[in-house]
Short mmCIF file of C-alpha atoms in Angstrom, two decimals:
data_model
loop_
_atom_site.label_atom_id
_atom_site.label_comp_id
_atom_site.label_asym_id
_atom_site.label_seq_id
_atom_site.Cartn_x
_atom_site.Cartn_y
_atom_site.Cartn_z
CA MET A 547 24.57 -16.55 6.62
CA ILE A 548 23.58 -18.75 3.70
CA GLU A 549 22.25 -17.52 0.37
CA CYS A 550 19.16 -19.28 -0.90
CA PRO A 551 18.65 -20.64 -4.42
CA GLY A 552 16.99 -18.20 -6.79
CA SER A 553 19.25 -15.28 -5.95
CA PRO A 554 21.51 -14.03 -8.79
CA TRP A 555 24.64 -15.44 -7.15
CA PHE A 556 23.27 -18.62 -5.51
CA GLY A 557 25.51 -20.77 -3.34
CA GLN A 558 27.29 -22.87 -5.95
CA VAL A 559 28.53 -19.70 -7.73
CA VAL A 560 29.92 -18.04 -4.62
CA TRP A 561 30.94 -20.97 -2.44
CA GLY A 562 30.93 -23.88 -4.87
CA LEU A 563 28.20 -25.69 -2.88
CA ASP A 564 25.11 -27.53 -4.05
CA GLU A 565 21.83 -27.46 -2.11
CA ASN A 566 22.63 -30.52 -0.01
CA GLN A 567 26.04 -29.19 0.95
CA MET A 568 24.61 -25.77 1.91
CA ILE A 569 22.00 -27.35 4.16
CA GLU A 570 24.54 -29.73 5.68
CA ARG A 571 26.97 -26.89 6.46
CA LEU A 572 24.29 -24.68 7.97
CA VAL A 573 22.97 -27.50 10.14
CA LYS A 574 26.49 -28.25 11.34
CA VAL A 575 27.21 -24.62 12.29
CA ALA A 576 23.80 -24.10 13.92
CA ALA A 577 24.09 -27.35 15.92
CA HIS A 578 27.54 -26.32 17.12
CA ALA A 579 26.20 -22.97 18.34
CA LYS A 580 23.27 -24.61 20.06
CA LYS A 581 25.50 -27.26 21.68
CA ASN A 582 27.63 -24.50 23.19
CA GLY A 583 24.68 -22.89 24.93
CA LEU A 584 23.91 -20.06 22.49
CA HIS A 585 20.41 -18.91 21.67
CA THR A 586 20.49 -19.79 17.98
CA SER A 587 18.61 -18.00 15.23
CA VAL A 588 19.07 -19.01 11.59
CA GLU A 589 18.67 -16.28 8.96
CA PRO A 590 19.09 -17.50 5.37
CA TRP A 591 19.72 -14.62 2.98
CA GLU A 592 17.16 -13.77 0.25
CA ALA A 593 14.68 -16.44 1.28
CA THR A 594 11.90 -14.69 -0.65
CA LYS A 595 13.63 -15.71 -3.89
CA ALA A 596 14.02 -19.39 -2.97
CA PRO A 597 11.75 -22.23 -4.12
CA MET A 598 9.37 -23.43 -1.42
CA THR A 599 10.71 -26.98 -1.77
CA PHE A 600 14.20 -25.79 -0.82
CA LEU A 601 12.94 -23.64 2.04
CA GLU A 602 11.01 -26.57 3.45
CA ARG A 603 14.09 -28.80 3.42
CA LEU A 604 16.29 -26.07 4.85
CA TYR A 605 14.00 -25.00 7.67
CA LYS A 606 13.07 -28.55 8.67
CA SER A 607 16.73 -29.48 8.79
CA VAL A 608 17.88 -26.60 10.99
CA GLY A 609 14.76 -26.89 13.13
CA LYS A 610 14.81 -30.61 13.73
CA ASP A 611 18.42 -31.66 13.18
CA ALA A 612 20.15 -28.59 14.61
CA GLY A 613 17.45 -27.76 17.17
CA VAL A 614 17.67 -23.98 16.61
CA ASP A 615 15.56 -21.64 18.72
CA GLN A 616 14.40 -19.33 15.94
CA ILE A 617 14.12 -19.23 12.17
CA THR A 618 14.11 -15.91 10.33
CA TYR A 619 12.29 -15.51 7.04
CA THR A 620 14.32 -12.94 5.11
CA ASP A 621 13.22 -10.48 2.47
CA THR A 622 16.69 -9.12 1.74
CA MET A 623 15.84 -7.14 -1.40
CA GLY A 624 12.32 -6.07 -0.45
CA TYR A 625 10.53 -8.37 -2.91
CA GLY A 626 8.08 -9.81 -0.39
CA LEU A 627 4.35 -9.21 -0.82
CA PRO A 628 2.14 -9.07 2.28
CA TRP A 629 -0.09 -12.03 1.40
CA THR A 630 2.91 -14.13 0.35
CA THR A 631 4.66 -13.32 3.61
CA THR A 632 1.69 -14.42 5.70
CA TYR A 633 1.47 -17.67 3.72
CA VAL A 634 5.17 -18.53 4.00
CA VAL A 635 5.38 -17.72 7.71
CA ARG A 636 2.41 -20.00 8.34
CA LYS A 637 4.12 -22.76 6.33
CA ILE A 638 7.32 -22.38 8.36
CA ARG A 639 5.31 -22.78 11.54
CA GLU A 640 3.79 -25.95 10.11
CA TRP A 641 7.20 -27.33 9.12
CA VAL A 642 8.88 -26.59 12.46
CA PRO A 643 6.12 -25.98 15.02
CA ASN A 644 8.49 -25.93 18.01
CA VAL A 645 10.65 -23.11 16.60
CA THR A 646 9.68 -19.43 16.77
CA VAL A 647 9.63 -17.43 13.53
CA ALA A 648 11.15 -13.98 12.96
CA MET A 649 10.86 -11.63 9.98
CA HIS A 650 13.58 -9.53 8.36
CA ALA A 651 12.84 -7.20 5.45
CA HIS A 652 14.25 -4.26 3.52
CA ASN A 653 12.25 -1.38 2.13
CA ASP A 654 13.39 -1.23 -1.52
CA TYR A 655 9.79 -1.42 -2.77
CA GLY A 656 8.27 0.49 0.14
CA LEU A 657 6.70 -2.70 1.53
CA ALA A 658 8.78 -3.38 4.63
CA THR A 659 6.19 -2.20 7.16
CA SER A 660 3.33 -4.11 5.53
CA VAL A 661 5.53 -7.20 5.28
CA MET A 662 6.27 -7.04 9.02
CA LEU A 663 2.58 -6.72 9.90
CA SER A 664 1.75 -9.58 7.54
CA ALA A 665 4.43 -11.75 9.15
CA VAL A 666 2.89 -11.16 12.58
CA VAL A 667 -0.52 -12.08 11.17
CA GLY A 668 1.09 -15.31 9.97
CA GLY A 669 2.46 -16.05 13.44
CA ALA A 670 5.92 -14.43 13.56
CA LEU A 671 6.91 -13.51 17.12
CA THR A 672 9.90 -11.32 16.25
CA VAL A 673 10.26 -8.53 13.69
CA HIS A 674 13.51 -6.80 12.71
CA THR A 675 13.14 -3.02 12.57
CA SER A 676 15.19 0.17 12.81
CA MET A 677 14.26 3.68 13.92
CA ASN A 678 13.53 6.01 11.00
CA ALA A 679 13.89 3.01 8.64
CA LEU A 680 17.69 3.36 8.73
CA GLY A 681 19.54 0.57 6.99
CA GLU A 682 21.25 -0.55 3.81
CA ARG A 683 19.96 0.90 0.52
CA ALA A 684 16.35 2.03 1.13
CA GLY A 685 16.59 0.89 4.73
CA ASN A 686 14.79 -1.65 6.88
CA ALA A 687 11.29 -1.63 8.28
CA ALA A 688 10.75 1.50 10.39
CA THR A 689 10.36 0.72 14.08
CA GLU A 690 7.91 3.56 14.60
CA GLU A 691 5.69 2.44 11.71
CA VAL A 692 5.69 -1.23 12.67
CA VAL A 693 5.04 -0.52 16.36
CA ILE A 694 2.12 1.82 15.70
CA GLY A 695 0.72 -0.56 13.07
CA LEU A 696 0.89 -3.48 15.49
CA GLU A 697 -0.58 -1.51 18.38
CA LEU A 698 -3.35 0.42 16.63
CA LEU A 699 -4.19 -1.70 13.58
CA LEU A 700 -3.64 -5.24 14.88
CA GLY A 701 -4.16 -4.68 18.60
CA VAL A 702 -0.81 -6.23 19.54
CA ASP A 703 0.82 -5.09 22.79
CA THR A 704 4.44 -4.50 21.80
CA GLY A 705 5.64 -3.35 25.21
CA VAL A 706 7.15 -0.25 23.58
CA LYS A 707 6.77 3.07 25.41
CA LEU A 708 4.79 4.80 22.69
CA ASP A 709 5.26 8.30 24.08
CA ARG A 710 9.02 7.95 23.51
CA ILE A 711 8.74 7.20 19.78
CA TYR A 712 8.87 10.79 18.51
CA PRO A 713 11.70 12.04 20.76
CA VAL A 714 13.77 8.91 20.06
CA SER A 715 13.19 9.33 16.33
CA ARG A 716 14.52 12.90 16.52
CA LEU A 717 17.48 11.81 18.62
CA VAL A 718 18.39 9.07 16.11
CA SER A 719 18.06 11.55 13.26
CA GLU A 720 20.41 13.94 15.03
CA ILE A 721 23.00 11.27 15.80
CA ALA A 722 22.85 9.67 12.34
CA LYS A 723 22.84 13.06 10.60
CA ILE A 724 19.96 11.83 8.42
CA PRO A 725 16.89 14.13 8.45
CA VAL A 726 13.41 12.67 8.86
CA PRO A 727 11.48 13.45 5.65
CA LEU A 728 8.59 15.86 6.14
CA ASN A 729 6.12 13.34 4.76
CA LYS A 730 7.52 10.38 6.71
CA PRO A 731 4.68 8.34 8.25
CA ILE A 732 4.26 8.58 12.03
CA THR A 733 7.25 10.87 12.78
CA GLY A 734 7.41 13.26 9.82
CA ASP A 735 6.58 16.91 10.57
CA ASN A 736 3.69 16.88 8.10
CA GLU A 737 1.89 14.01 9.86
CA PHE A 738 -0.11 16.44 12.00
CA THR A 739 0.15 19.52 9.78
CA PHE A 740 -3.07 20.85 8.24
CA GLU A 741 -3.70 23.62 5.73
CA SER A 742 -6.80 22.77 3.69
CA GLY A 743 -9.70 24.89 4.95
CA MET A 744 -12.20 22.05 5.26
CA VAL A 745 -9.77 19.60 6.86
CA ALA A 746 -8.36 22.20 9.25
CA ASP A 747 -11.87 23.30 10.17
CA MET A 748 -12.97 19.75 10.99
CA THR A 749 -9.78 19.03 12.89
CA LEU A 750 -10.00 22.15 15.01
CA ARG A 751 -13.67 21.55 15.80
CA MET A 752 -13.14 17.90 16.72
CA SER A 753 -10.05 18.69 18.81
CA LYS A 754 -12.39 20.48 21.22
CA THR A 755 -14.60 17.40 21.68
CA ASP A 756 -14.09 14.05 23.41
CA LYS A 757 -13.37 12.39 20.04
CA PRO A 758 -10.52 14.47 18.55
CA PHE A 759 -8.94 11.44 16.86
CA SER A 760 -11.86 11.13 14.41
CA THR A 761 -10.08 13.51 12.01
CA MET A 762 -6.55 12.21 12.71
CA PRO A 763 -4.87 8.81 12.32
CA PHE A 764 -4.09 8.94 16.05
CA LEU A 765 -3.46 11.62 18.65
CA PRO A 766 0.01 13.21 18.37
CA GLU A 767 0.49 12.97 22.14
CA LEU A 768 0.42 9.17 21.80
CA ILE A 769 3.97 9.17 20.39
CA GLY A 770 5.24 12.17 22.37
CA ARG A 771 4.41 14.94 19.90
CA LYS A 772 2.89 18.29 20.90
CA GLY A 773 -0.48 19.03 19.38
CA LEU A 774 -1.39 20.03 15.86
CA ASN A 775 0.31 22.31 13.38
CA ILE A 776 -2.21 24.41 11.50
CA ILE A 777 -0.45 26.38 8.77
CA LEU A 778 -1.74 29.28 6.69
CA GLY A 779 -1.70 29.03 2.91
CA LYS A 780 -3.72 29.29 -0.27
CA MET A 781 -6.19 26.67 1.00
CA SER A 782 -6.85 28.27 4.39
CA GLY A 783 -10.39 29.11 5.46
CA GLY A 784 -12.20 31.31 7.93
CA THR A 785 -12.10 28.91 10.88
CA VAL A 786 -8.30 28.75 10.80
CA ILE A 787 -8.04 32.53 10.51
CA GLU A 788 -10.31 32.93 13.54
CA SER A 789 -8.18 30.48 15.48
CA LYS A 790 -4.97 32.32 14.57
CA LEU A 791 -6.53 35.66 15.52
CA ALA A 792 -7.53 34.22 18.90
CA GLU A 793 -3.91 33.17 19.50
CA LEU A 794 -2.95 36.82 18.96
CA ASN A 795 -5.80 38.06 21.22
CA LEU A 796 -7.38 39.79 18.24
CA SER A 797 -11.01 39.84 17.20
CA ALA A 798 -12.52 40.64 13.82
CA THR A 799 -15.88 40.95 12.09
CA LYS A 800 -16.98 38.39 9.50
CA GLN A 801 -16.20 40.90 6.77
CA GLN A 802 -12.70 41.50 8.14
CA ILE A 803 -12.09 37.75 8.44
CA SER A 804 -13.10 37.30 4.80
CA GLU A 805 -10.67 40.05 3.80
CA ILE A 806 -7.85 38.46 5.84
CA VAL A 807 -8.56 35.10 4.19
CA GLU A 808 -8.26 36.63 0.72
CA ARG A 809 -5.02 38.44 1.56
CA VAL A 810 -3.54 35.28 3.09
CA LYS A 811 -4.38 33.32 -0.05
CA ARG A 812 -2.86 35.96 -2.33
CA GLU A 813 0.32 36.14 -0.23
CA ALA A 814 0.65 32.33 -0.22
CA ILE A 815 0.29 32.21 -4.00
CA ILE A 816 2.99 34.87 -4.39
CA ARG A 817 5.31 33.06 -1.97
CA LYS A 818 4.43 29.61 -3.34
CA TRP A 819 4.57 28.47 0.28
CA SER A 820 2.81 28.80 3.60
CA ILE A 821 2.52 32.08 5.50
CA PRO A 822 4.76 32.62 8.58
CA ASP A 823 3.02 33.84 11.72
CA TYR A 824 4.71 37.25 11.64
CA VAL A 825 3.40 37.85 8.09
CA PHE A 826 -0.08 36.79 9.13
CA GLU A 827 0.02 39.17 12.08
CA LYS A 828 0.97 42.04 9.74
CA ILE A 829 -1.89 41.14 7.35
CA ALA A 830 -4.36 40.96 10.21
CA GLN A 831 -3.28 44.30 11.68
CA ASP A 832 -3.52 45.99 8.28
CA VAL A 833 -7.08 44.73 7.78
CA LEU A 834 -8.22 45.53 11.30
CA GLU A 835 -6.79 49.06 11.04
CA GLY A 836 -8.30 49.63 7.60
CA ARG A 837 -5.05 49.69 5.62
#
C-alpha cells in the first residue's frame, strides 16, 4: 500500500520517499508479484487527494512497467464526489487501457454508494463493498445498496442472488453484533413500513393490482423480505383501519371506522409511538360494542 501525495502524512513524511522513489518501489513490488504468477491489483491509499499529474505517472508506471492486472482508485476518507469519480475512472482507463479498474471507497460523507455507481458509469469493473456497510469508521459502501443500485438503476447484471440480500444482511448483523438501523436503505425495517394515511392507502390499493411497485422503490420480495408493514399511528386513515379490521375478521360501519380512526390517533399521540395490534383490537372491540 502506498500513500498518495496530498494526504496529511504523504510518503516522504512516513517513509522518507519522494514521488519518484514511491513509484519506483511500487512498480518493483508489483512486478515481482506479477512475475511470480499472482493476479496483481494495485491500490494506492487516498488517491482522491492526489494531484492528477501524480496519479497519471503512478498508474501508467504500474500498468505498463509492472504489467498489473487491475488498478484500484481509492477514496479512503470518503472525499470522492460522484462526477469526479466518473471522470477519474475514465482517465485511468485512457492511461492504461489494458488494465481493469476497481473502486474502493469509505462512507464518511455518506457518498460511498453513489461513488461506486459513478465508478461503474466511468468503466470500473470491480467495486469493493461490505454487507450492512460494515468497515472502518463510517464503514465501506454497502453491498446491498450498491447491488440494488446497479441492478435497478443502471441495469447492470451483478450475478448476485437478490432474494438472499435481506436474510444475509440479518445474518451478518447477528454475527457482527451490529444492529441494522431502522432507516437503513434497502434492508432497514422502515424501508417497507407505512403509516401516513394517504401513502398507506395508495400502497394497499396498488398492492392488489398488477403494478404494486408504483408506490414502492421495489418489491420487498425481490430481496427476500416478506410483504409490507402497515403500522397504526397518528397519521393513519380509514383504509388502513379497514384493512386491519379485515385481518381480525371484523366488519364496521363507516361511522364506526371514523370513530376507530379518531381513537387510534388519540392513543398514538398519548403513546408518542405507533399502536400495537393488541391495543388496536381492544379499541376496535370497544367501538363495535358501543363502549
